[in-house]
CSV table of C-alpha atoms and ligand atoms in Angstrom, one decimal:
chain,number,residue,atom,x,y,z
A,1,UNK,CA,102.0,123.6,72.8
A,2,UNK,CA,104.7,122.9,75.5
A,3,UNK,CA,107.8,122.8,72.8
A,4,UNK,CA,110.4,124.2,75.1
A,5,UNK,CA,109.6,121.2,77.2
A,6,UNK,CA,111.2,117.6,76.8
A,7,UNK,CA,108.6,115.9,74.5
A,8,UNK,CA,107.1,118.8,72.7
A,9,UNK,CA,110.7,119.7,71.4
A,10,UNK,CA,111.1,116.1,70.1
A,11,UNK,CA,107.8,116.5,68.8
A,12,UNK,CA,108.8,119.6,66.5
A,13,UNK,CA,112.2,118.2,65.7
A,14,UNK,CA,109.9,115.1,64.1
A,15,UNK,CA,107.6,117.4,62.6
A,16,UNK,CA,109.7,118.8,60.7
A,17,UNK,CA,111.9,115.7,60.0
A,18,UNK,CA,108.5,114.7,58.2
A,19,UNK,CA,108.3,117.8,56.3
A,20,UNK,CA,105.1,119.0,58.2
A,21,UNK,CA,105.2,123.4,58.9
A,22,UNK,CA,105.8,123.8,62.1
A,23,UNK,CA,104.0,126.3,64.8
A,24,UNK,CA,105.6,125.9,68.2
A,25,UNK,CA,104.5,127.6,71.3
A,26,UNK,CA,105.7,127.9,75.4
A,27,UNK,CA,105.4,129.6,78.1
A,28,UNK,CA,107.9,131.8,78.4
A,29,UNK,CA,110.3,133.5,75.7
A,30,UNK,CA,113.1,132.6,77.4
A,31,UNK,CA,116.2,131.5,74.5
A,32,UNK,CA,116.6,128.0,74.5
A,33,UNK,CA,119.7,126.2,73.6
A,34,UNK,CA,118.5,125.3,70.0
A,35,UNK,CA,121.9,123.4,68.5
A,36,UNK,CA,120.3,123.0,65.1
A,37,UNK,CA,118.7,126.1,64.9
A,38,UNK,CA,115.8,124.2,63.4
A,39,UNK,CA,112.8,125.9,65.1
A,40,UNK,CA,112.1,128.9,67.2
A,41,UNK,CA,109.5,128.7,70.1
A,42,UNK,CA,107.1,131.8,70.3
A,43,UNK,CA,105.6,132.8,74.1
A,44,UNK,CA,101.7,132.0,74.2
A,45,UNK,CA,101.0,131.9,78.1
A,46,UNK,CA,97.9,129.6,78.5
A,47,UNK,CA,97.0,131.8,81.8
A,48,UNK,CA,96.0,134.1,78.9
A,49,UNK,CA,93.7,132.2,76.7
A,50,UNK,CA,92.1,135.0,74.7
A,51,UNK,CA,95.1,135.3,73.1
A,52,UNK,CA,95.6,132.0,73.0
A,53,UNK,CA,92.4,131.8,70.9
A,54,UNK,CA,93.3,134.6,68.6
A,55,UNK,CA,96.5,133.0,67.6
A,56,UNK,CA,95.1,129.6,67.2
A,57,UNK,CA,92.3,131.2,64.8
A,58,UNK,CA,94.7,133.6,63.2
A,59,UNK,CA,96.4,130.5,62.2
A,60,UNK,CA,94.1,128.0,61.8
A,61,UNK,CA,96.2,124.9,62.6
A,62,UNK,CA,95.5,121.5,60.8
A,63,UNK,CA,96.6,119.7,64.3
A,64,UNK,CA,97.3,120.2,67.6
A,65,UNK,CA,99.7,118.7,69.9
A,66,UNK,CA,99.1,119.7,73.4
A,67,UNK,CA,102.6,118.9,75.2
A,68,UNK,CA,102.3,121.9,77.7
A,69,UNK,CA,101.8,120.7,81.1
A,70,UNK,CA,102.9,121.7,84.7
A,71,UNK,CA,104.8,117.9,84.5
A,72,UNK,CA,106.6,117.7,87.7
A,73,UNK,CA,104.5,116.3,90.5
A,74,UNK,CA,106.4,118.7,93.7
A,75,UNK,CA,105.5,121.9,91.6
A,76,UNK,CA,101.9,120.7,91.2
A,77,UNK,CA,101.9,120.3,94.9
A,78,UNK,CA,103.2,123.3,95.4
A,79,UNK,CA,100.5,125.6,94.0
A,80,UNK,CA,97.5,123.1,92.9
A,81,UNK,CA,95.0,125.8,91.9
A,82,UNK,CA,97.4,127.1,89.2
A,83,UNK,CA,98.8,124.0,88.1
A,84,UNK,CA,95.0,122.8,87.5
A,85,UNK,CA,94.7,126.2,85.3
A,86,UNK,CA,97.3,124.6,82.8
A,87,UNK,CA,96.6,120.8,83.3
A,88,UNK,CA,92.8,120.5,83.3
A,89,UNK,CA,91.5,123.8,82.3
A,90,UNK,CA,93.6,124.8,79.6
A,91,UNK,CA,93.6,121.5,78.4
A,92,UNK,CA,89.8,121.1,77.8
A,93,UNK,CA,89.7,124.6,76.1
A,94,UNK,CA,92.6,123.9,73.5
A,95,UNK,CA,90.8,120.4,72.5
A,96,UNK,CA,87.6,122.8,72.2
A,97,UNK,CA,89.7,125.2,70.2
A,98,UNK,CA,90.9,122.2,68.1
A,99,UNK,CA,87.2,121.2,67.4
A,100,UNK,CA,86.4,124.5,66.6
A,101,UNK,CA,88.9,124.8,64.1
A,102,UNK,CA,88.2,121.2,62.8
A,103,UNK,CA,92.1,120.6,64.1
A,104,UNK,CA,93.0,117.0,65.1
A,105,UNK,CA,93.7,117.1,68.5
A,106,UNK,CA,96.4,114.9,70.8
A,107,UNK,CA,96.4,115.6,74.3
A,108,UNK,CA,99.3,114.0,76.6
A,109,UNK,CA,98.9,112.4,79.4
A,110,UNK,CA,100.4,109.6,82.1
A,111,UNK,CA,100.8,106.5,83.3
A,112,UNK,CA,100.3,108.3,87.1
A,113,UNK,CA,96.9,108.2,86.4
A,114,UNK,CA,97.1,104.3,87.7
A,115,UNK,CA,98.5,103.5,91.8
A,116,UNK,CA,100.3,100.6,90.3
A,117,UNK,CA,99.2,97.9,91.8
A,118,UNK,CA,97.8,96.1,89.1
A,119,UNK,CA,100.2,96.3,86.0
A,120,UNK,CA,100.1,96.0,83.2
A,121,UNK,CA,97.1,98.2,82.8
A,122,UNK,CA,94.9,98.4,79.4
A,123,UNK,CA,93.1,101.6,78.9
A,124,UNK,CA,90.0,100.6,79.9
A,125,UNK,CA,91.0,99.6,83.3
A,126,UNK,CA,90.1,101.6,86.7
A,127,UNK,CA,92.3,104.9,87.7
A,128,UNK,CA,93.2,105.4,90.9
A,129,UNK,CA,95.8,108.5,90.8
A,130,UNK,CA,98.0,109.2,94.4
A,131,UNK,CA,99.4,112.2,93.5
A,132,UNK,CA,97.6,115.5,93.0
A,133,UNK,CA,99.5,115.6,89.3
A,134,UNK,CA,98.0,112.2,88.7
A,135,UNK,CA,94.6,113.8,89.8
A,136,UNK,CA,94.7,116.3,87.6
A,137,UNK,CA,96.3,114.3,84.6
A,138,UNK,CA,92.9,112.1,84.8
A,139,UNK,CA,90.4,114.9,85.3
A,140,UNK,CA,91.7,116.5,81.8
A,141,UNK,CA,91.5,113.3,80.1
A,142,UNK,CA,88.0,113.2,81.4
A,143,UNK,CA,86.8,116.5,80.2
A,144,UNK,CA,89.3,116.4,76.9
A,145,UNK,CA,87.5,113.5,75.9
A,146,UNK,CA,84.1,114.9,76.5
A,147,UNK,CA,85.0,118.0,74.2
A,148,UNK,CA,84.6,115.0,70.9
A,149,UNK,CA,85.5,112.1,70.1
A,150,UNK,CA,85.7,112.9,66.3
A,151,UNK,CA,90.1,113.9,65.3
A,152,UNK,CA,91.0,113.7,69.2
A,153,UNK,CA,93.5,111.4,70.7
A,154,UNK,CA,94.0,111.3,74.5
A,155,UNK,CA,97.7,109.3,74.6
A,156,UNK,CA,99.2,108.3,78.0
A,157,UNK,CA,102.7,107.3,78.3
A,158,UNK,CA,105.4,106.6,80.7
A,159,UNK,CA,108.2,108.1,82.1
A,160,UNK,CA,110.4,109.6,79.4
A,161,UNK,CA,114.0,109.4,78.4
A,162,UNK,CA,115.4,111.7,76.2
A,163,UNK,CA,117.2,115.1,76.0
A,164,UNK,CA,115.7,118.5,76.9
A,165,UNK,CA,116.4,121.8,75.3
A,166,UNK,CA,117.4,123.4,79.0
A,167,UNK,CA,119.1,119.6,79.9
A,168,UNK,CA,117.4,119.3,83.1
A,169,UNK,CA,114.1,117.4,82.4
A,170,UNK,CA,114.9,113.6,81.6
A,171,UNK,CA,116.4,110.8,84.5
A,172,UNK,CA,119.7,111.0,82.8
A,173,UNK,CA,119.6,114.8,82.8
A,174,UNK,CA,119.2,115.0,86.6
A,175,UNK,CA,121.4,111.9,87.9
A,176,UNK,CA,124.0,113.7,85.5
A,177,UNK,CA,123.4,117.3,87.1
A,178,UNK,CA,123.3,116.1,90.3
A,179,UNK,CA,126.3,114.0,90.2
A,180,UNK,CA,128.0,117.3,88.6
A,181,UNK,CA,126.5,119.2,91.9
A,182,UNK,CA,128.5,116.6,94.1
A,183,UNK,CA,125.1,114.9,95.3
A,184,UNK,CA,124.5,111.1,95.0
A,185,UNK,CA,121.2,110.4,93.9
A,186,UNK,CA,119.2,107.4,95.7
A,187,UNK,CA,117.4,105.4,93.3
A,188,UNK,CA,114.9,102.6,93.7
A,189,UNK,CA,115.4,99.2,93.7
A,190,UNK,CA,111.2,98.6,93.7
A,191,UNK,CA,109.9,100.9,91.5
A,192,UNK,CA,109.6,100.1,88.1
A,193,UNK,CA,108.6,101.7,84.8
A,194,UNK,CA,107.8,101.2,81.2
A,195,UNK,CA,110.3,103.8,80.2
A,196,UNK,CA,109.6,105.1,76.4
A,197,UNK,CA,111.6,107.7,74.9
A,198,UNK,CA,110.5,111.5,73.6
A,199,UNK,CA,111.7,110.8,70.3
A,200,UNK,CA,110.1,107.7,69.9
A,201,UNK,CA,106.5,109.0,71.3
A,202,UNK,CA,107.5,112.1,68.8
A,203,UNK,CA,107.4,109.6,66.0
A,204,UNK,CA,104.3,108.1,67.5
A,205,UNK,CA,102.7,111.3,67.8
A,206,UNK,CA,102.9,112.5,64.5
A,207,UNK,CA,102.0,109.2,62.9
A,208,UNK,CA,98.7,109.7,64.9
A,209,UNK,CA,98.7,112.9,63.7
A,210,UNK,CA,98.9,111.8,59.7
A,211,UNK,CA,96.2,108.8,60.8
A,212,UNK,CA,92.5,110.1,61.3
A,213,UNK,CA,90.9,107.0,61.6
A,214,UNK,CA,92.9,106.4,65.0
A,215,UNK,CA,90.6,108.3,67.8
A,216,UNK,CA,90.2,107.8,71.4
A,217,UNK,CA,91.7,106.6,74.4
A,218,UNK,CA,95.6,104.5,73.8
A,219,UNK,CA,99.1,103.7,75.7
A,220,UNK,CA,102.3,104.3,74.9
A,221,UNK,CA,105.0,103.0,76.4
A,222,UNK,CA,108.5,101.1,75.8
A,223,UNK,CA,109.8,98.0,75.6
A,224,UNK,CA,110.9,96.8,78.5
A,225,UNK,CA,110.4,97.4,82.3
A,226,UNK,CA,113.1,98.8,84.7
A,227,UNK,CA,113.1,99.6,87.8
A,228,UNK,CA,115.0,103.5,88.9
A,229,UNK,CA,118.3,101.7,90.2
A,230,UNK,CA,118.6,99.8,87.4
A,231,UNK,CA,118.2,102.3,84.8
A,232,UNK,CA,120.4,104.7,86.7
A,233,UNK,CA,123.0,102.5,87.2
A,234,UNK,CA,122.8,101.6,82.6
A,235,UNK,CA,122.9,105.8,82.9
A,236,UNK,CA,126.2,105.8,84.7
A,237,UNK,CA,127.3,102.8,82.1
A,238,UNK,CA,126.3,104.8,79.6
A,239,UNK,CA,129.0,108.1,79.8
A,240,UNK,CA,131.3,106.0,81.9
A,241,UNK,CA,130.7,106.4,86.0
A,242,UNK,CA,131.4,103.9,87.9
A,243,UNK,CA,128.1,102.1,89.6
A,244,UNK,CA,129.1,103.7,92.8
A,245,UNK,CA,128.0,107.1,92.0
A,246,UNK,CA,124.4,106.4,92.6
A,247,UNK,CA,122.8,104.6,96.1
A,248,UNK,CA,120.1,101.9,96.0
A,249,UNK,CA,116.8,102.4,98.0
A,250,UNK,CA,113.6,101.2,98.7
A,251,UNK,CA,109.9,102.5,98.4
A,252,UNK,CA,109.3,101.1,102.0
A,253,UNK,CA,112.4,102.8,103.4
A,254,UNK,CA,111.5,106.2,102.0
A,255,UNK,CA,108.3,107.0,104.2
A,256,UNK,CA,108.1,110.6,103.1
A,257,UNK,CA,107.4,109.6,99.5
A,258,UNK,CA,106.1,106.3,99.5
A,259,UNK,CA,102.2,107.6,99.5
A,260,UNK,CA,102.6,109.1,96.4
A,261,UNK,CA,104.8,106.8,93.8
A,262,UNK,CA,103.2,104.3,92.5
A,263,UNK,CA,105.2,101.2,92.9
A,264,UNK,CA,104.7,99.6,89.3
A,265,UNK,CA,103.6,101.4,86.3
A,266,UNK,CA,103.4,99.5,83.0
A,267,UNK,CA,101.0,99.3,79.9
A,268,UNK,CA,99.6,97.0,77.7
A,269,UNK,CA,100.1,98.4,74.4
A,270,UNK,CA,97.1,97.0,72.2
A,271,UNK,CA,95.4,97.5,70.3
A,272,UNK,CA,97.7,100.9,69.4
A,273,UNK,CA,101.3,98.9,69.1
A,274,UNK,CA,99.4,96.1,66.1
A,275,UNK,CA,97.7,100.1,64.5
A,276,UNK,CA,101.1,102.0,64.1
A,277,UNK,CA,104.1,101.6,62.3
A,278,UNK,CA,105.8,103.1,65.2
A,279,UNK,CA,107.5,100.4,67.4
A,280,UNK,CA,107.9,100.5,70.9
A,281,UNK,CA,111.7,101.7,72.3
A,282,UNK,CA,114.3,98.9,73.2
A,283,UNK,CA,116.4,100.2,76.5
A,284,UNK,CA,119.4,99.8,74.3
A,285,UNK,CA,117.7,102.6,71.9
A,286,UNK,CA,116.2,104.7,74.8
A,287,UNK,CA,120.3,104.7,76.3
A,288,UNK,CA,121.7,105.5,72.4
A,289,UNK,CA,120.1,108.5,72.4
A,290,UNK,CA,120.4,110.1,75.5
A,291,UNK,CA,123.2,113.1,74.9
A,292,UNK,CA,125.2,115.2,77.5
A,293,UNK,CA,123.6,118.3,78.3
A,294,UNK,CA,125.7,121.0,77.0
A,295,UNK,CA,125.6,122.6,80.4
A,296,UNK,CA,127.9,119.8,82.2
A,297,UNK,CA,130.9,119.5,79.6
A,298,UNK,CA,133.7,120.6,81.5
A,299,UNK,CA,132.8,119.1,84.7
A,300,UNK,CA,132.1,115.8,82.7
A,301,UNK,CA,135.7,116.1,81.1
A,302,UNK,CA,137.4,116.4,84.8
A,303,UNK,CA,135.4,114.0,86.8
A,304,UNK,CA,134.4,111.3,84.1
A,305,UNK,CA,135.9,108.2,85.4
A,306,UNK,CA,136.3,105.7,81.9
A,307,UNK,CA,136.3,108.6,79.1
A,308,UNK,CA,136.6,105.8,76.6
A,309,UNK,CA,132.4,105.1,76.9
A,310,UNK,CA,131.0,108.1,75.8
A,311,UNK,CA,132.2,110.7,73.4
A,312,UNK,CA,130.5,113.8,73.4
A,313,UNK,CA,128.9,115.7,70.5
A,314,UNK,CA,126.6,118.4,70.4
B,401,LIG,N1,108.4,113.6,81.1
B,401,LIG,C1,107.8,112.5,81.5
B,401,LIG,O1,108.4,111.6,82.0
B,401,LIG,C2,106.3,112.3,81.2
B,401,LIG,C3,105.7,111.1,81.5
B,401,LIG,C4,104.4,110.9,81.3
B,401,LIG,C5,103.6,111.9,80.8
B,401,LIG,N2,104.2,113.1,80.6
B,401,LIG,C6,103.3,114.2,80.0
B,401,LIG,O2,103.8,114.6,78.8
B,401,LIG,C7,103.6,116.0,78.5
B,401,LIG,C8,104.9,116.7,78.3
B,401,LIG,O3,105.7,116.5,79.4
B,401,LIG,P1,107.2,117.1,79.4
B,401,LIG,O4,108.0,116.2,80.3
B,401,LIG,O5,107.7,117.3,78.0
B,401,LIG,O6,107.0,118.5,80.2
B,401,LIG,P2,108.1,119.7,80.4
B,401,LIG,O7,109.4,119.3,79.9
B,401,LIG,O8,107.9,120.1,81.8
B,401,LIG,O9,107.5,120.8,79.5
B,401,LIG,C9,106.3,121.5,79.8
B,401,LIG,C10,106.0,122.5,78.7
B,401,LIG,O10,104.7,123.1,79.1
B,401,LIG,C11,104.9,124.5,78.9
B,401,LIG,N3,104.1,125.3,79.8
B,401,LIG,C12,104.1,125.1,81.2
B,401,LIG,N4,103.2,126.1,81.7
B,401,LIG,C13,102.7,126.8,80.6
B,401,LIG,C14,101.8,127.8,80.5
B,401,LIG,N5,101.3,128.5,81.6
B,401,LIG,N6,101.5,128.3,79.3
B,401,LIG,C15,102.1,127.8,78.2
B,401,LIG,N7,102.9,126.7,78.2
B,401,LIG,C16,103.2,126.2,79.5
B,401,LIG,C17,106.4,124.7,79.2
B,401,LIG,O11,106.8,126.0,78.7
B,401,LIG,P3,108.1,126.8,79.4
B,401,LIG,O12,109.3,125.9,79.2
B,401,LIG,O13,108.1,128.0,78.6
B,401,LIG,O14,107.7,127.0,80.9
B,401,LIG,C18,107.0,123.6,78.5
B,401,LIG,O15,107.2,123.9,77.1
B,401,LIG,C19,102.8,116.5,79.8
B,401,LIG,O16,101.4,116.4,79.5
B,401,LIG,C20,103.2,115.4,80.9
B,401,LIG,O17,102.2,115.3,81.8
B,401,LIG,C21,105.5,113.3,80.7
């Protein structure tokens, strides 16, 4: 569920890279810029979960990965009753699906669950969510985990680098797209994260999925901790802007937001990280990987200012 979104695409990319079959399901039908051609996305609205129910039994899945999520914390604010249809509702009845179906289940979930004042945070320590999204993340963990805890892994993770079929999901997706609309983004200098990356969680995600005696509650997160600025100036490094193109802020100084954001969101990664085989994303790797959406070629050939950093490919 959720594979036209930024991790559930890297989740079938390394589903099939493992030679699983693949079933992948959004919201809408709407074509997505598939370079490889390596999977197609069929439309299963969650709003209608009858037949959400008849597909899952038609097919009879050996796993579940439920990646579909109303992820962005303005839209939630927007219209919380119908985000909370997706987030919490749907969420509980696809785990209950899953157990009907004797399908292991992994739901997805955040690091916004926490107000990030006390990092690094295990998984047993006390929530304390400041957005509505956050609220909502943490209620379907709560009723997710209720559903069993036989096959079922609830995994939070951090904010996610990566590339996104509609390039317009990851950090370096939007500085890049705003910098193309003639904006420059303001960044801060005191908020940090445990940036991971989708492929890697992809990779961890599916190595859950082969490992049945892993179950429960577990973080995810990268290596290292970086605050906004700081990544978004290794961004501009990265395809070649000069550090200029983005403006340093501060929490404090931004009053409007400053109730919501938690300041400091990292994770302690045992007892997962010593289970897996996975290993937790360098920066260097996170920043290898990250690709120019197709979308902002030409205006990234014309206002790129040292070409000789980042070459392309699609
Ligand atoms: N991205 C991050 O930095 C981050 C950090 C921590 C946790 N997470 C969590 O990781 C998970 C994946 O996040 P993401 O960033 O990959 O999200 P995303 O890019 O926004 O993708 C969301 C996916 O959910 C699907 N979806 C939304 N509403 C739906 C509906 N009514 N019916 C069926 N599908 C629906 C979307 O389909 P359409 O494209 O067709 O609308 C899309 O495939 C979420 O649980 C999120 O909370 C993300």
């Amino acid at each position: 569920m959720g594979s036209s979104g930024l991790l559930g695409s890297a989740v079938c990319r390394e589903v099939l890279a493992r030679g699983h079959k693949l079933l992948s399901y959004s919201n809408s039908n709407r074509a997505l810029p598939d370079p490889n051609g390596a999977y197609e996305t069929t439309s299963l609205p969650l709003g209608q979960f009858d037949a959400v129910i008849r597909e899952l039994f038609d097919q009879w899945p050996d796993a579940l990965v439920n990646c579909a999520a109303i992820s962005s914390p303005d839209l939630v604010d927007k219209d919380p009753q119908r985000a909370s249809l997706i987030n919490v509702d749907s969420a509980r009845r696809l785990a209950e699906v899953s157990s009907h179906l004797g399908a292991r289940h992994i739901h997805i979930s955040t690091d916004m669950v926490f107000d990030g004042t006390s990092s690094p945070y295990r998984s047993t320590d006390t929530t304390n969510p400041l957005s509505e999204y956050g609220r909502q993340k943490l209620e379907a963990e709560k009723q997710v985990l209720q559903v069993t805890d036989k096959d079922l892994v609830v995994l939070r993770i951090t904010l996610l680098n990566g590339n996104s079929p509609r390039g317009d999901r990851s950090p370096h997706e939007r500085i890049l797209s705003a910098l193309a609309n003639g904006q420059t983004p303001c960044l801060f200098t005191d908020e940090y994260r445990q940036t991971s990356s989708a492929e890697n969680v992809a990779q961890l995600i599916v190595e859950l999925i082969e490992r049945p005696n892993l179950n429960g509650l577990f973080h995810w997160a990268g290596s290292e901790v970086v605050s906004r600025y700081e990544l978004g100036r290794k961004i501009l490094q990265r395809f070649g802007f000069k550090e200029d193109r983005i403006e340093p802020s501060t929490l404090l100084k931004s009053i409007d937001r400053v109730g919501s954001r938690p300041a400091r969101l990292t994770f302690e990664l045992a007892p997962l990280e010593s289970k897996v085989k996975t290993r937790p994303a360098t920066l260097e790797q996170q920043l290898e990987e990250m690709h120019l959406p197709a979308s902002l070629y030409y205006w990234f050939r014309q206002h790129v200012d040292d070409p000789s950093c980042y070459h392309p490919r699609f």
